mmCIF file with all atom_site columns, C-alpha atoms in Angstrom:
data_model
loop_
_atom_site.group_PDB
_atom_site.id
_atom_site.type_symbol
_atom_site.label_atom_id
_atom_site.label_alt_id
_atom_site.label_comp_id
_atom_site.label_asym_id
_atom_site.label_entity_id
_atom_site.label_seq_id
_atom_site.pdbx_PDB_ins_code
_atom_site.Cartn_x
_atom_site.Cartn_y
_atom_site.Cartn_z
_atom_site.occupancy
_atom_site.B_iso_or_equiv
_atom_site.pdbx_formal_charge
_atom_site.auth_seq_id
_atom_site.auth_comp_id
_atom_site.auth_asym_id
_atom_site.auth_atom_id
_atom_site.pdbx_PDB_model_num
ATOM 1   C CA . UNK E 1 1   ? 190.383 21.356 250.461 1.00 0.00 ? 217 UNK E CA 1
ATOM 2   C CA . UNK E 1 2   ? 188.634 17.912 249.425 1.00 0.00 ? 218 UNK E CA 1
ATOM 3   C CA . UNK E 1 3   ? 185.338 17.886 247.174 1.00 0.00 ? 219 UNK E CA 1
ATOM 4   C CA . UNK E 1 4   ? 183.173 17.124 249.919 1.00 0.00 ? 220 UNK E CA 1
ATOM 5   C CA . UNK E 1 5   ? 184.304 19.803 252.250 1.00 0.00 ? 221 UNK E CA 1
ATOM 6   C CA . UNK E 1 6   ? 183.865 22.233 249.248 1.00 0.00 ? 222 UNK E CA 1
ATOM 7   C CA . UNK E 1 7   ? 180.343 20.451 248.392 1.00 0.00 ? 223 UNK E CA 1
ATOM 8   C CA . UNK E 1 8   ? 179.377 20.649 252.357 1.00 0.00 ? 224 UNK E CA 1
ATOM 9   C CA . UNK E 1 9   ? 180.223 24.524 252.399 1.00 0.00 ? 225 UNK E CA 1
ATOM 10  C CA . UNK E 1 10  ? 178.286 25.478 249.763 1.00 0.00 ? 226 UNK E CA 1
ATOM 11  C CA . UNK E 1 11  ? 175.302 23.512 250.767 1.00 0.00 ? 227 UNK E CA 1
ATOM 12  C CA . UNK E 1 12  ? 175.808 24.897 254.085 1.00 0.00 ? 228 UNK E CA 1
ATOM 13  C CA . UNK E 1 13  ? 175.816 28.226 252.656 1.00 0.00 ? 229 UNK E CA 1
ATOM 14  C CA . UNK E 1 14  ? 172.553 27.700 250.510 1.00 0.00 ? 230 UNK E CA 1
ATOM 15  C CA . UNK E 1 15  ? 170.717 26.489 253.089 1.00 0.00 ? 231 UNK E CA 1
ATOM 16  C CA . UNK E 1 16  ? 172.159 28.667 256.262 1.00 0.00 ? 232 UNK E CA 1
ATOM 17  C CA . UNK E 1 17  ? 173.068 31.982 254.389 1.00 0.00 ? 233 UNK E CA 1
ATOM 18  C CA . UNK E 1 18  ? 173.412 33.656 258.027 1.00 0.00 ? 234 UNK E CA 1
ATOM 19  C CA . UNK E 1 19  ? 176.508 32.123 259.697 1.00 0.00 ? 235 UNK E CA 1
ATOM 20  C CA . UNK E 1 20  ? 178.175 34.913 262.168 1.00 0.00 ? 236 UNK E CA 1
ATOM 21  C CA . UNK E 1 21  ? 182.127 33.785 261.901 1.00 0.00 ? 237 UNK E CA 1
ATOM 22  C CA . UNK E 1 22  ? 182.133 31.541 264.564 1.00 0.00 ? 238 UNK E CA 1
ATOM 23  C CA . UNK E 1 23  ? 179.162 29.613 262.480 1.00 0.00 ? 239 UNK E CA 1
ATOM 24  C CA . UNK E 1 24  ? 181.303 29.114 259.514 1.00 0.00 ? 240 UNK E CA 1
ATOM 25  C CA . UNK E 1 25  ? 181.751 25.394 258.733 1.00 0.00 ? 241 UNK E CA 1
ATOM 26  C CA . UNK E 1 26  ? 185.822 24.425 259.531 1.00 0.00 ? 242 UNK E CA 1
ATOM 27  C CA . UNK E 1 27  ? 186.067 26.773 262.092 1.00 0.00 ? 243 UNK E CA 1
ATOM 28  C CA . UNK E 1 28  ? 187.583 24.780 264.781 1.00 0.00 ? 244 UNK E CA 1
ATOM 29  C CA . UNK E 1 29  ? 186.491 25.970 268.687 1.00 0.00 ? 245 UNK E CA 1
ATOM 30  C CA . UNK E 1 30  ? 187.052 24.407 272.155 1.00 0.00 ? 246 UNK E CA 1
ATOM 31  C CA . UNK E 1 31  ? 185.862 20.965 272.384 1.00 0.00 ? 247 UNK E CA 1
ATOM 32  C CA . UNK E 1 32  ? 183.970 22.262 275.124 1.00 0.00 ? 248 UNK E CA 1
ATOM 33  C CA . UNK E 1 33  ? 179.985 20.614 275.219 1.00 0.00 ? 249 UNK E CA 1
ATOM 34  C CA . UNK E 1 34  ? 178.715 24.708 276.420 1.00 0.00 ? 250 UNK E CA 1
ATOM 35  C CA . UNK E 1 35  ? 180.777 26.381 273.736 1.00 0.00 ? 251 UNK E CA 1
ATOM 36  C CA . UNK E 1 36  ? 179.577 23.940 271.190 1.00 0.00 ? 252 UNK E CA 1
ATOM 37  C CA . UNK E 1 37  ? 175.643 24.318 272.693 1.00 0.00 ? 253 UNK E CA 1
ATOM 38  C CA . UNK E 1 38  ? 176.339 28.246 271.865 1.00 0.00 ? 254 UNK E CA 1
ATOM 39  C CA . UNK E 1 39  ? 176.745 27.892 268.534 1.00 0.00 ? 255 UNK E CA 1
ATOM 40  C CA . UNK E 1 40  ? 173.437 25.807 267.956 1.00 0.00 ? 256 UNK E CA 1
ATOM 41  C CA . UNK E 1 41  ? 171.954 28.172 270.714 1.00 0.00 ? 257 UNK E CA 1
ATOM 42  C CA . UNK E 1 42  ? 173.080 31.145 267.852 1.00 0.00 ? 258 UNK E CA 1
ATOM 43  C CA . UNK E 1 43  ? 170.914 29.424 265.549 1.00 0.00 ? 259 UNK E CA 1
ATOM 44  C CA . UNK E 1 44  ? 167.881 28.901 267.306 1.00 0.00 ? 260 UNK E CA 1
ATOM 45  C CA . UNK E 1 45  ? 167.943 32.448 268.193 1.00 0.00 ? 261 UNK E CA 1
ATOM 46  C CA . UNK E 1 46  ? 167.926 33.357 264.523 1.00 0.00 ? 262 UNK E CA 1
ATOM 47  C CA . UNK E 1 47  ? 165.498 31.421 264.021 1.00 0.00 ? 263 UNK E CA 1
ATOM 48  C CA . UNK E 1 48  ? 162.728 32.752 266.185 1.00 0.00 ? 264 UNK E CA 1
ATOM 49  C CA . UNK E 1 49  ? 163.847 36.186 264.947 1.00 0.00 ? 265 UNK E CA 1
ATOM 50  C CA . UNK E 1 50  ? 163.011 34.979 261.474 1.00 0.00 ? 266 UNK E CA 1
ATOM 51  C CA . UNK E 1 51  ? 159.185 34.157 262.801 1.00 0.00 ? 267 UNK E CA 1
ATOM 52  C CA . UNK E 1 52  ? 160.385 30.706 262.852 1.00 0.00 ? 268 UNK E CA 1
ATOM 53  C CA . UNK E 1 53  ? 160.176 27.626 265.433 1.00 0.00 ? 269 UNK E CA 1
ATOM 54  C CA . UNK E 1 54  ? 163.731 28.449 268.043 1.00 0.00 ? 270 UNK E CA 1
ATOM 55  C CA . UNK E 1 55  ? 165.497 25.233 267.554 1.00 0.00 ? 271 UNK E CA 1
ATOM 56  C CA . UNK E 1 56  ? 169.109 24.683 266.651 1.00 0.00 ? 272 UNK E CA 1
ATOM 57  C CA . UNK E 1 57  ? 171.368 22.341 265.778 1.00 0.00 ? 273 UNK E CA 1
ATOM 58  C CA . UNK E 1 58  ? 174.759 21.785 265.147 1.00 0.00 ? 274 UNK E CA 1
ATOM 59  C CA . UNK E 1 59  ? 177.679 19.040 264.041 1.00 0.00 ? 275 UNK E CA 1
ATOM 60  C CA . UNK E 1 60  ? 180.926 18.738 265.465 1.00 0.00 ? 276 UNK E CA 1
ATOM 61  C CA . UNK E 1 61  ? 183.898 16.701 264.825 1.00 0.00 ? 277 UNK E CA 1
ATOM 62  C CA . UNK E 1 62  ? 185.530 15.202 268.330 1.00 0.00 ? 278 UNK E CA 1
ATOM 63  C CA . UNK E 1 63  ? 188.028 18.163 268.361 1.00 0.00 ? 279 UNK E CA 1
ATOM 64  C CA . UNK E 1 64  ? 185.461 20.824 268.114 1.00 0.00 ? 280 UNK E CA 1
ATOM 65  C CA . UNK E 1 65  ? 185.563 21.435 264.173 1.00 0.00 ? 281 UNK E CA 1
ATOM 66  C CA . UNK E 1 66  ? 181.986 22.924 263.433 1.00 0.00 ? 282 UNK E CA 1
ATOM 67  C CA . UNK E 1 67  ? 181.030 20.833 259.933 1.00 0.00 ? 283 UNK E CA 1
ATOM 68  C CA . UNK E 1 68  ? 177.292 22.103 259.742 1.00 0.00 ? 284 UNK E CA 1
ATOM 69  C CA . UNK E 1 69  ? 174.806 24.513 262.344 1.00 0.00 ? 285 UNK E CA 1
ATOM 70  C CA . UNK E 1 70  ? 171.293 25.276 261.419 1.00 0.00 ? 286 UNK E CA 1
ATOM 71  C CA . UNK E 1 71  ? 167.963 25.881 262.392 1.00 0.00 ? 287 UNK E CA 1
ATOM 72  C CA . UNK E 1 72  ? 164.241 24.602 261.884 1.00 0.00 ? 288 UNK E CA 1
ATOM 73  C CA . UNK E 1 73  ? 162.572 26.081 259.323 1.00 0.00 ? 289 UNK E CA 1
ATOM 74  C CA . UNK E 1 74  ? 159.314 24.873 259.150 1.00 0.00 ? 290 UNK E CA 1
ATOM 75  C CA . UNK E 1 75  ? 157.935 28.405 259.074 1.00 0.00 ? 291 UNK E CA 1
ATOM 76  C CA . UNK E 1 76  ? 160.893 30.109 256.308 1.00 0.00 ? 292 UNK E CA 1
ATOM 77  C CA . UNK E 1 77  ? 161.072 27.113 254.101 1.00 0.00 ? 293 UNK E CA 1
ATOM 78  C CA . UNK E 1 78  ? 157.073 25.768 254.437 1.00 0.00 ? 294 UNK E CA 1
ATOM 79  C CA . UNK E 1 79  ? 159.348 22.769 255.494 1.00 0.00 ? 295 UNK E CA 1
ATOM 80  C CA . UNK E 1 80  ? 158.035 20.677 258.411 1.00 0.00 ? 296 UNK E CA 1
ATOM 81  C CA . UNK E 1 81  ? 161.052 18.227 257.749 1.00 0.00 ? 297 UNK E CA 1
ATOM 82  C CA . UNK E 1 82  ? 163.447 20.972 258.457 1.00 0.00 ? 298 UNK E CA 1
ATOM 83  C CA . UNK E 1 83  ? 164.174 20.583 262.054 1.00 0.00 ? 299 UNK E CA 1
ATOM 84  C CA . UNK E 1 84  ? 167.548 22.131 263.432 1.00 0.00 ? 300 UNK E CA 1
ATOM 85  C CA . UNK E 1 85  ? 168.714 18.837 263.295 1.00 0.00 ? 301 UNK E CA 1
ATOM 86  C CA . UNK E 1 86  ? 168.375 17.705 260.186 1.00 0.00 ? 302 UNK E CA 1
ATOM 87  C CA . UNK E 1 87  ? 168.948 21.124 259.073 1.00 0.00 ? 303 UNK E CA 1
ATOM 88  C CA . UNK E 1 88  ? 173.059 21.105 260.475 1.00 0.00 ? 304 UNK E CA 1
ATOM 89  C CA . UNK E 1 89  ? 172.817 17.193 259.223 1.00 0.00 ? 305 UNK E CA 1
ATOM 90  C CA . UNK E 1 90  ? 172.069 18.414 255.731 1.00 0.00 ? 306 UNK E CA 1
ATOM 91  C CA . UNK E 1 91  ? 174.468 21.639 256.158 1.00 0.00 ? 307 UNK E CA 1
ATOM 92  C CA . UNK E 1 92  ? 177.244 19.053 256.763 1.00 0.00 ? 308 UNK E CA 1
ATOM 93  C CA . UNK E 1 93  ? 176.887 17.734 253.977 1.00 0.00 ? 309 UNK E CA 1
ATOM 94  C CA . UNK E 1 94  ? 177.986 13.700 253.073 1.00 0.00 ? 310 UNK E CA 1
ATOM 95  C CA . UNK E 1 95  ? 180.939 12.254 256.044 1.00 0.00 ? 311 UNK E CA 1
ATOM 96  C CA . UNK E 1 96  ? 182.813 9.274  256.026 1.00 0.00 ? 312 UNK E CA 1
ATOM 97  C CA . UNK E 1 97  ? 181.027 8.158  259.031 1.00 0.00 ? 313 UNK E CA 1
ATOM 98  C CA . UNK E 1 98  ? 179.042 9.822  261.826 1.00 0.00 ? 314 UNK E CA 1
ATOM 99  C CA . UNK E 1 99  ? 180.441 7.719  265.005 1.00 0.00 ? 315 UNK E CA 1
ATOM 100 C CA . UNK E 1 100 ? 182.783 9.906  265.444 1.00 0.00 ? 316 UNK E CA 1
ATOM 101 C CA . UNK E 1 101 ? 180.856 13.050 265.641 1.00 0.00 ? 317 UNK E CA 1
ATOM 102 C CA . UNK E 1 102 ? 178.460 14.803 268.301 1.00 0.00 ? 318 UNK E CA 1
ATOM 103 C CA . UNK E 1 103 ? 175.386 16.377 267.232 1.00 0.00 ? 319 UNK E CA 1
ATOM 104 C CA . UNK E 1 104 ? 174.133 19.020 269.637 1.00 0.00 ? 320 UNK E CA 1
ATOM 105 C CA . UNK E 1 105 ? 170.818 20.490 269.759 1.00 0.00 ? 321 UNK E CA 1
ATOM 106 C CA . UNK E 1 106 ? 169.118 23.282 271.575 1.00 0.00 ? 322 UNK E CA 1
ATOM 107 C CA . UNK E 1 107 ? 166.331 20.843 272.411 1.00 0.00 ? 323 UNK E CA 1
ATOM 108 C CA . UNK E 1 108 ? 166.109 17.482 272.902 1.00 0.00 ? 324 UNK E CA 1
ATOM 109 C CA . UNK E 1 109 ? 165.359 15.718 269.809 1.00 0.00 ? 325 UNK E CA 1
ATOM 110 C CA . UNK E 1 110 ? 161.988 14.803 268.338 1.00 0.00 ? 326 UNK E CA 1
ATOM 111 C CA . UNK E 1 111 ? 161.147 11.157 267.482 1.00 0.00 ? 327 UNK E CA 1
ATOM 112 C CA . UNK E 1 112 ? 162.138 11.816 263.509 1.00 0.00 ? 328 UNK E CA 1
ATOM 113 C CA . UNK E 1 113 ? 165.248 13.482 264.729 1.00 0.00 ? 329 UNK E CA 1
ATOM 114 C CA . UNK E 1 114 ? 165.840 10.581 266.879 1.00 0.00 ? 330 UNK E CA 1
ATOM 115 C CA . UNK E 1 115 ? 165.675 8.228  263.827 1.00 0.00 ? 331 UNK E CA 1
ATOM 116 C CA . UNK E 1 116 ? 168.660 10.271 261.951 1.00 0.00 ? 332 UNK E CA 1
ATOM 117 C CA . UNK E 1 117 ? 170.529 10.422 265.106 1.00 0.00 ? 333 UNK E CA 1
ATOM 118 C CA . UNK E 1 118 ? 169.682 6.324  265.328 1.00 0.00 ? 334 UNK E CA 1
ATOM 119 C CA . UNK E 1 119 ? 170.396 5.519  261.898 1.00 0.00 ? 335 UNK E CA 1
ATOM 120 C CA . UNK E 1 120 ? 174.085 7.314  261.624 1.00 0.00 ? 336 UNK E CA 1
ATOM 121 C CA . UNK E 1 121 ? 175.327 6.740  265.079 1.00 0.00 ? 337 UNK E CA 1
ATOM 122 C CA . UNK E 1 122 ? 176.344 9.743  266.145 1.00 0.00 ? 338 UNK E CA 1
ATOM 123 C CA . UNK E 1 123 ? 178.901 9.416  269.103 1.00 0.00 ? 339 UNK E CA 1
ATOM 124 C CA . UNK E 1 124 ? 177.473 11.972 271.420 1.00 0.00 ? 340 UNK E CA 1
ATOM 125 C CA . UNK E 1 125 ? 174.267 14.206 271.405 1.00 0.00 ? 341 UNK E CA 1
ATOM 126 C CA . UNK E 1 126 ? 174.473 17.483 273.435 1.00 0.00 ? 342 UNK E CA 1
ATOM 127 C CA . UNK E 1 127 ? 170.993 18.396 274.401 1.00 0.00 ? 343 UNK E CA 1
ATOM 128 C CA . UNK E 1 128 ? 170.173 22.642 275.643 1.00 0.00 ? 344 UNK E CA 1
ATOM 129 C CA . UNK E 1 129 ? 166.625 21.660 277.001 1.00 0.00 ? 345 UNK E CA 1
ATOM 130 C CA . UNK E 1 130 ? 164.554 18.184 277.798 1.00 0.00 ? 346 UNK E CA 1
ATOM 131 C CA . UNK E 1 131 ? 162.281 20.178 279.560 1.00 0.00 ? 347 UNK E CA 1
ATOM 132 C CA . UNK E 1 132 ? 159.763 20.880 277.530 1.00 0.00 ? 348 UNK E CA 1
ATOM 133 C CA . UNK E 1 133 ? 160.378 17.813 275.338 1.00 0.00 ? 349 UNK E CA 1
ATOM 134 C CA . UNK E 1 134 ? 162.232 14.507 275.827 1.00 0.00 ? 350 UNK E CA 1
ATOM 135 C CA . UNK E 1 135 ? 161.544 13.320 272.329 1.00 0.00 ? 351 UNK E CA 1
ATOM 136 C CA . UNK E 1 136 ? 163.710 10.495 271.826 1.00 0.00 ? 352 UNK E CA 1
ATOM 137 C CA . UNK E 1 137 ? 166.086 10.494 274.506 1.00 0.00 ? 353 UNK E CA 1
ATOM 138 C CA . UNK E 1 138 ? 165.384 7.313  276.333 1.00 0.00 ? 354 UNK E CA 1
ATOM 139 C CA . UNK E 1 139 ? 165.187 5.182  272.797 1.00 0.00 ? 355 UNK E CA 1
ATOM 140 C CA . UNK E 1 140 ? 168.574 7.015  272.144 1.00 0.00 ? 356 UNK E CA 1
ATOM 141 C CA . UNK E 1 141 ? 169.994 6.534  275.583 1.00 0.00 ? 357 UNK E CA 1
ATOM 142 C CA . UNK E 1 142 ? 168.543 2.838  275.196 1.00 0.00 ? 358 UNK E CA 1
ATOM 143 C CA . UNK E 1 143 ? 170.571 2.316  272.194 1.00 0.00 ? 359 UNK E CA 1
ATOM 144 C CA . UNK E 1 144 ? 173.954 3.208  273.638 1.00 0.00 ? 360 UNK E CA 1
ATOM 145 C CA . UNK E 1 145 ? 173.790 6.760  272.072 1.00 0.00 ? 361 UNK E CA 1
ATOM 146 C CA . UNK E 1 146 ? 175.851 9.295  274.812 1.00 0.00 ? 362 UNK E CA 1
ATOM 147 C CA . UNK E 1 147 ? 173.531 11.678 275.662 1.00 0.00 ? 363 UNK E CA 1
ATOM 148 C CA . UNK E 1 148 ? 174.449 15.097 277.299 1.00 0.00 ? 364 UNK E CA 1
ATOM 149 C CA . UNK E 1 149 ? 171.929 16.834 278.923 1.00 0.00 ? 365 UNK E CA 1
ATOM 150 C CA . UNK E 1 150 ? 173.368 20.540 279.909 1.00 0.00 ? 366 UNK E CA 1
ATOM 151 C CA . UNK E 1 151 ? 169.662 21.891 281.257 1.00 0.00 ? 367 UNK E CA 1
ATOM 152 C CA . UNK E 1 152 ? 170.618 25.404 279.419 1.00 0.00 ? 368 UNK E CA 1
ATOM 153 C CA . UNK E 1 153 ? 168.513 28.074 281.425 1.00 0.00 ? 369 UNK E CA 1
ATOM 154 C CA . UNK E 1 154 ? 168.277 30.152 278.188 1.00 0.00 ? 370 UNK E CA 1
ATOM 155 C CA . UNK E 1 155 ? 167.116 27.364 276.049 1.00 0.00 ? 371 UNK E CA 1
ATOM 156 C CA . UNK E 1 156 ? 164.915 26.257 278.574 1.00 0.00 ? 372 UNK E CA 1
ATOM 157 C CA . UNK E 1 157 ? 163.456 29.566 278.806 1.00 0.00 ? 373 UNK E CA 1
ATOM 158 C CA . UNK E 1 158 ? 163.559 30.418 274.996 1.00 0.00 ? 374 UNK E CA 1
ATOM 159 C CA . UNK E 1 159 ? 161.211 27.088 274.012 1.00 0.00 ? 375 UNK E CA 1
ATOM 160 C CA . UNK E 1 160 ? 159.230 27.348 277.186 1.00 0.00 ? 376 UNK E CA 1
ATOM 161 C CA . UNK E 1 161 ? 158.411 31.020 276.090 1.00 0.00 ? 377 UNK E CA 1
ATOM 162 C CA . UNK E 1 162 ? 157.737 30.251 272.651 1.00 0.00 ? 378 UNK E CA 1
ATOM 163 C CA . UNK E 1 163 ? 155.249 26.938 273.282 1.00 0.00 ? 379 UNK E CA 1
ATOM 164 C CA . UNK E 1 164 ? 153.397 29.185 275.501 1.00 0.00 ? 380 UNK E CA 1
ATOM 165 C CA . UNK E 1 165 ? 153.021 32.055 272.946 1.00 0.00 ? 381 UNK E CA 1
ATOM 166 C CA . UNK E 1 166 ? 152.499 30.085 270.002 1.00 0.00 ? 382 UNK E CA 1
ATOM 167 C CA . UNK E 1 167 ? 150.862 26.424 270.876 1.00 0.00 ? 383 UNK E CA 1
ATOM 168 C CA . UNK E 1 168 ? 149.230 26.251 267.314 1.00 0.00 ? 384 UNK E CA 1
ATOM 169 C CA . UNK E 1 169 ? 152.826 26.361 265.981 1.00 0.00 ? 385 UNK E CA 1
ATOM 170 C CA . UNK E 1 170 ? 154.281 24.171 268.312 1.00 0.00 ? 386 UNK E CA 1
ATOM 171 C CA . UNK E 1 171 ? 152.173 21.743 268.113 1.00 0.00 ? 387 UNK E CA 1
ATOM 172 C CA . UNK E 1 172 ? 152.606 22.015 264.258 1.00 0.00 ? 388 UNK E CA 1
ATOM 173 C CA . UNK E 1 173 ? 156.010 21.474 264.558 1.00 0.00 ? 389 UNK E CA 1
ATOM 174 C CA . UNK E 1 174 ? 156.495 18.948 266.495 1.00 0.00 ? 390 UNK E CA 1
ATOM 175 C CA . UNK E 1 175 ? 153.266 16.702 264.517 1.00 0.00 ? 391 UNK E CA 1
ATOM 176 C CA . UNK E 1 176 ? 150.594 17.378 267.089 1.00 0.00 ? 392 UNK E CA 1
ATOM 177 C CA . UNK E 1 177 ? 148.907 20.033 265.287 1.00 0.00 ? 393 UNK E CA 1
#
């Protein structure tokens, strides 16, 4: 195993100490867009039973290796920087280049996600819900990013549920507040 994959691991450990073993950065699963929304879907789910805002995120190389899932924790850490996205982005850990991965997200990304999905390239994004939030998604789409928009009933359902029942906190979240 290669220092970064050891330094990504134990970052991804530190800052996602919950990973059920289909989580576990390395584990390779179907390249499948659904399979790989589950495992950010996993996270957000977490997440909201932690008291915490239910998104997740997670990175994938093109053949379905998971290299980083997490959550946002503005709520756990006091962090309002730690979105799902940049949570899996920093669980990761450093890659030789991001155009060749697919971040996937159980909602669509926020502007300042947008900007980290901008700035590396990512190859694909696989969006749960733009429902209740298009964030970036045209500027992305605009930019030649491939979005995937899967219109996940339970992610639809799980942020719809929780902007109703906690606006203040939404709105928090997402800079509004």
């Amino acid at each position: 195993m290669d220092a970064s994959f050891e330094s990504s691991t134990l970052l991804s450990q530190a800052f996602c100490e919950c990973y059920t073993p289909e989580m576990i950065p390395g584990t390779k699963i179907a390249p499948d867009p659904h399979a790989m929304l589950e495992v950010a879907i996993e996270q957000a789910r977490i997440g909201l039973a932690e008291g915490g805002v239910p998104v997740g995120g997670a990175i994938f190389k093109l053949d379905g290796t998971l290299l980083g899932a997490g959550r946002n924790r503005l709520v756990q850490n006091g962090d309002p920087s730690m979105h799902g996205e940049t949570d899996a982005f920093r669980a990761a850990g450093r890659q030789p280049r991001y155009t060749d991965l697919i971040l996937v997200t159980t909602l669509a990304p926020c502007r300042y996600c947008s900007g980290l999905i901008s700035q590396f390239r990512f190859r694909q994004v696989i969006v749960g819900d733009s429902v209740n939030a298009q964030g970036g998604m045209e500027r992305l789409k605009a930019e030649g990013i491939d979005i995937l928009d899967l219109a996940s009933p339970e992610c639809i359902e799980m942020i719809g549920a929780f902007q109703r029942e906690h606006p203040d906190l939404w709105n928090e979240c997402v800079g509004e507040g």
